Coordinates of C-alpha atoms in Angstrom, one line a residue:
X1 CA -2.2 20.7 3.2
X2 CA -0.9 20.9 -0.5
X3 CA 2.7 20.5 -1.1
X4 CA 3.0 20.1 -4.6
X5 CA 0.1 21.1 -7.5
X6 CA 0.5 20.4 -11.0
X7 CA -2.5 22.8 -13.6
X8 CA -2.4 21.9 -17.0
X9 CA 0.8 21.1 -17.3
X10 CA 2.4 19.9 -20.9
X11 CA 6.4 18.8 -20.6
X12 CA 8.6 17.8 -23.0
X13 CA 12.0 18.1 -24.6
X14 CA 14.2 18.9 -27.6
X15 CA 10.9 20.8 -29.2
X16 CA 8.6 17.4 -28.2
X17 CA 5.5 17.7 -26.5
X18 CA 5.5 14.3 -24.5
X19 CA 2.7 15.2 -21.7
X20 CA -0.9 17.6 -22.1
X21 CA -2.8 18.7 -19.6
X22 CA -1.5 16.9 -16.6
X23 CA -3.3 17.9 -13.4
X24 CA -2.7 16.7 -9.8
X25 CA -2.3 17.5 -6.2
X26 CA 0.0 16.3 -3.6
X27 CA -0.5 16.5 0.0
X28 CA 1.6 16.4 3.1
X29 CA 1.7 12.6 3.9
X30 CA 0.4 11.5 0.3
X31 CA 2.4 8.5 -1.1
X32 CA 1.7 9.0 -4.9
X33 CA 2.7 6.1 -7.3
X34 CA 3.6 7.4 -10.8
X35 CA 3.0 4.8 -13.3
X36 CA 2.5 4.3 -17.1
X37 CA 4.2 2.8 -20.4
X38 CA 8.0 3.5 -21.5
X39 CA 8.4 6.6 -23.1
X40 CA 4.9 8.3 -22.0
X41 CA 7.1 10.8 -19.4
X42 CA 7.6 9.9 -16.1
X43 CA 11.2 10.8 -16.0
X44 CA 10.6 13.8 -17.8
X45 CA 8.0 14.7 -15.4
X46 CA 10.4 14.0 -12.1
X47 CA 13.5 16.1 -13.8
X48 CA 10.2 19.0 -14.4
X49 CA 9.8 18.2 -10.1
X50 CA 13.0 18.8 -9.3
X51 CA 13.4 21.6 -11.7
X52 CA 15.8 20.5 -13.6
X53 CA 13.7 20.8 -16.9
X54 CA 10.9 24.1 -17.2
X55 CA 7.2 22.7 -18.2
X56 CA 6.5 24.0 -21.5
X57 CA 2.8 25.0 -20.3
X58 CA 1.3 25.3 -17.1
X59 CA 2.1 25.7 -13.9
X60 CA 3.7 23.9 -10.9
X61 CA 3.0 25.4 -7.7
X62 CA 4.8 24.6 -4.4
X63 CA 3.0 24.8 -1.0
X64 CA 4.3 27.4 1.6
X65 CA 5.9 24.6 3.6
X66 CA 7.9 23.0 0.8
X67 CA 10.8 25.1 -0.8
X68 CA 12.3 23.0 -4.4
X69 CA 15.4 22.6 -2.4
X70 CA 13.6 21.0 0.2
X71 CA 12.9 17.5 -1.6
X72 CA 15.0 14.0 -1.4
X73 CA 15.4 13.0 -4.7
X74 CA 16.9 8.8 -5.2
X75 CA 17.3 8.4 -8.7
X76 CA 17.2 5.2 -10.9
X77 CA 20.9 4.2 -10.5
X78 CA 23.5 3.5 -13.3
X79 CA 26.4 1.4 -13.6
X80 CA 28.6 4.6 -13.5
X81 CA 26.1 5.4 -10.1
X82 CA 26.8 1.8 -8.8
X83 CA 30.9 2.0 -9.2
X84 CA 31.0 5.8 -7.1
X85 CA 34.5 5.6 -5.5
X86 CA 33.3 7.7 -2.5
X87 CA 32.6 6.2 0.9
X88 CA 29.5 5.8 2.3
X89 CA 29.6 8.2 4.9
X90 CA 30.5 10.7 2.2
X91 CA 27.8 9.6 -0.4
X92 CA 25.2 10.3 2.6
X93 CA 27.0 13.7 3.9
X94 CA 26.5 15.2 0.2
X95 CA 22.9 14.9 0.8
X96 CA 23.2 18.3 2.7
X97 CA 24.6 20.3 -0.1
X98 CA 21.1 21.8 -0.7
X99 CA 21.4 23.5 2.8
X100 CA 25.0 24.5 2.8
X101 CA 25.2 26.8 -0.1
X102 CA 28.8 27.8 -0.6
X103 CA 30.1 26.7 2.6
X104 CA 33.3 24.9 2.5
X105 CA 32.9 22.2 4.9
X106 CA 29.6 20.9 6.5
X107 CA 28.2 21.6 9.6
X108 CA 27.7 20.3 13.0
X109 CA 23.6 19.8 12.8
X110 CA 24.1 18.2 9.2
X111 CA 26.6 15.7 9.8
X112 CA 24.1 15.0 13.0
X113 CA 21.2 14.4 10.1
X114 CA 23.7 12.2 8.2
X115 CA 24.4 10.2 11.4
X116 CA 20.8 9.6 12.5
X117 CA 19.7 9.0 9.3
X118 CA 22.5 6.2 8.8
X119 CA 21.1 4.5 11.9
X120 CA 17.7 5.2 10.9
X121 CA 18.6 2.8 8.0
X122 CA 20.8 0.2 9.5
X123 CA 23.6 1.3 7.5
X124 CA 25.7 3.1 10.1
X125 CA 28.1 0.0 10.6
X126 CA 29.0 0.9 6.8
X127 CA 30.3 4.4 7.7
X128 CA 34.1 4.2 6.5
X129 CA 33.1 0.9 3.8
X130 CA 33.8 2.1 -0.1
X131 CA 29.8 2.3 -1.9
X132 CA 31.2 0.6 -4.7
X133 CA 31.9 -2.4 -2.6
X134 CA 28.4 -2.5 -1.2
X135 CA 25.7 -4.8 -2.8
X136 CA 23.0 -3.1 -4.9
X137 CA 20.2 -3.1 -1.4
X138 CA 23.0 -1.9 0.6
X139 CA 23.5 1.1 -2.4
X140 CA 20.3 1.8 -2.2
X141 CA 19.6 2.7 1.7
X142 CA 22.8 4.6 1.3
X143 CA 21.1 6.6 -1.2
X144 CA 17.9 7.1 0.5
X145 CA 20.1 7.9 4.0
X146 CA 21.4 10.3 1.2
X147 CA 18.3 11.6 0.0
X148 CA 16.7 12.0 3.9
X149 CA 19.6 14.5 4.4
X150 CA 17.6 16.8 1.9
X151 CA 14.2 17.0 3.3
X152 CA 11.7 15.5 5.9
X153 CA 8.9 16.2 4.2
X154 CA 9.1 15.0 0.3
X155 CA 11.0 12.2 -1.1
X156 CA 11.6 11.4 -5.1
X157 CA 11.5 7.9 -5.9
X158 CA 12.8 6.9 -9.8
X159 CA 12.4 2.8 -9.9
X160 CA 13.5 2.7 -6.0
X161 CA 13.9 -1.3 -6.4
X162 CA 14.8 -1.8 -10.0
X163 CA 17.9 -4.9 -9.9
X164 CA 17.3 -6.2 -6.6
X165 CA 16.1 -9.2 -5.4
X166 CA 13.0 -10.1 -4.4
X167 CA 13.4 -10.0 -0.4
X168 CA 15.7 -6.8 -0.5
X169 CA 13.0 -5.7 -2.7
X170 CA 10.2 -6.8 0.3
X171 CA 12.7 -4.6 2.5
X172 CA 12.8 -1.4 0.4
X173 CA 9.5 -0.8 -0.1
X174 CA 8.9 -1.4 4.0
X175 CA 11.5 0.9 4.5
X176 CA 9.7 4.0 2.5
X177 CA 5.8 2.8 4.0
X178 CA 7.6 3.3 7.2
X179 CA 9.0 7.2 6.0
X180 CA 5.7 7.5 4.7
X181 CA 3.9 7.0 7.7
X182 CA 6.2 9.3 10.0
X183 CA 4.7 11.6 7.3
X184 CA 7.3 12.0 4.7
X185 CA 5.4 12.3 1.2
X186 CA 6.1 9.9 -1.4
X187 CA 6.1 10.4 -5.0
X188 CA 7.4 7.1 -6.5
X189 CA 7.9 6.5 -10.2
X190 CA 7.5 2.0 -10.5
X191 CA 6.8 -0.1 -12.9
X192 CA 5.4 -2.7 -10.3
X193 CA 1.7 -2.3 -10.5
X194 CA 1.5 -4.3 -7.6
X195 CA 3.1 -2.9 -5.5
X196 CA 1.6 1.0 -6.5
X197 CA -1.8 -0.7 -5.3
X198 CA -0.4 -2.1 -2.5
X199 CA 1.7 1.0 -0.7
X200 CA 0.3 3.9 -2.3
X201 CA -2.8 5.6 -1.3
X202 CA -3.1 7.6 -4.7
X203 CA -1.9 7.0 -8.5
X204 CA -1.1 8.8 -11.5
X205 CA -0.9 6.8 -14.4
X206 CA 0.7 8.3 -17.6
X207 CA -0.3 7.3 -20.7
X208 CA -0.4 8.8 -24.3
X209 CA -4.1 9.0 -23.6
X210 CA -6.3 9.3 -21.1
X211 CA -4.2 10.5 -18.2
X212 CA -5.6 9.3 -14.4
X213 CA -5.1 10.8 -11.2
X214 CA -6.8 9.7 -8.0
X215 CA -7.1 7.6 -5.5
X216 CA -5.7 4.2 -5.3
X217 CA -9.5 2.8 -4.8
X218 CA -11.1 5.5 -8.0
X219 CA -8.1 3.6 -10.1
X220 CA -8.8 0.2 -9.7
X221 CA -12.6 0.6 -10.8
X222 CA -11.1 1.9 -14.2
X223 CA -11.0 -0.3 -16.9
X224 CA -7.0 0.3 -16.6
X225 CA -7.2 -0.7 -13.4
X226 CA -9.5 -3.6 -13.7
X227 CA -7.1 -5.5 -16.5
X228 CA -4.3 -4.9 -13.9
X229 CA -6.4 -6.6 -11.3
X230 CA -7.0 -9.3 -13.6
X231 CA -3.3 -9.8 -14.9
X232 CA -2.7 -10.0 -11.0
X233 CA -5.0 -12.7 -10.5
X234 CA -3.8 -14.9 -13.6
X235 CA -0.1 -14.5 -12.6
X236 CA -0.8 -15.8 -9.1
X237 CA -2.4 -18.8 -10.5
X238 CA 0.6 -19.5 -12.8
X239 CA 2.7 -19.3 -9.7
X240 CA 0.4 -21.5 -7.7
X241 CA 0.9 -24.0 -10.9
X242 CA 4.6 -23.8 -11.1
X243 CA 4.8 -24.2 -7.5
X244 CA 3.0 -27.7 -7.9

């Protein structure tokens, strides 16, 4: 079932046409891996998701079981993001703003969907802990906890694992295969190739020209694809070396 469906879509800013012709199609349970050069729109294009920004042609349509207020949105973070003097379980609570309009104070059900989604991450021991204080892996689940409390059925990914290590890093991205497959959509912005063709199951790569969007398997028989595969296999044998 489509959730999300982008026709001929151009986006840009400030008068600039960054983006022509975009077309593609989201489904429930899709995990969709937006890659592509700096500067070729991929930000531009998740700000035009969350409708933050208007396309300047085209049209993006929204399936009947997915409302705009309805998706999880975990931006690329910020110094000014990572120093937030707020606690955690605050930072995870304003997730529900979406749903509780002008309402003062939040309700019962929603800080029941802040709780199990604290658990759901293993962050729930951090409850009354400071999110500046965290590390950058621990920021990160609070954030997505945070971004859960918005939807369960389409999460926004901008450069999920950007800054952390390489195990945290292992950890993140088995975190949001395992949302995926409880049947959360995924739309994830990355500049790690390999690990687009290692979670996702369909990509959209931006570039100034020729756009691609299809399946992770259509991609990696395109000569795009195919240098990536290649540049894959040379950098594994320069590891293989240096671990000599």
């Amino acid at each position: 079932m489509s959730q999300l469906k982008c026709s001929d879509v151009s986006l840009g800013y400030e008068g600039r046409t960054i983006i022509k012709h975009l077309n593609f199609e989201v489904n429930a349970g899709d995990y969709l891996c937006i890659v592509g050069e700096n500067g070729t729109g991929k930000s531009t294009l998740i700000k035009t998701l969350l409708g933050l920004r208007q396309p300047l042609e085209g049209n993006i349509e929204f399936g009947e079981e997915l409302k705009p207020t309805e998706i999880g949105y975990l931006p690329q973070q910020t110094m000014v993001q990572r120093d937030f003097p707020a606690s955690v379980w605050e930072v995870v609570l304003s997730g529900n703003l979406n749903k509780s309009g002008f309402r003062p104070f939040y309700s019962k059900e929603e800080k029941e969907r802040a709780e199990a989604n604290m658990c759901k991450l293993g962050i729930e021991d951090f409850k009354k802990r400071c999110y500046r204080d965290l590390s950058g892996g621990q920021q990160q689940r609070v954030l997505l906890a945070r971004a859960l409390c918005a939807t369960g059925k389409m999460l926004l990914l901008d450069e999920p694992v950007a800054g952390l290590d390489p195990k945290i890093t292992v950890e993140m991205y088995e975190l949001i295969q395992k949302l995926n497959e409880e049947g959360i959509t995924i739309i994830m912005v990355s500049h790690d190739m390999a690990a687009a063709c290692n979670y996702a199951d369909h990509i959209l790569h931006i570039a100034h020209k020729p756009l691609f969007f299809g399946t992770k398997e259509e991609y990696l028989k395109t000569e795009t694809g195919k240098a990536f595969t290649e540049l894959v296999k040379m950098e594994a044998l320069g590891d293989d070396e240096d671990d000599r």
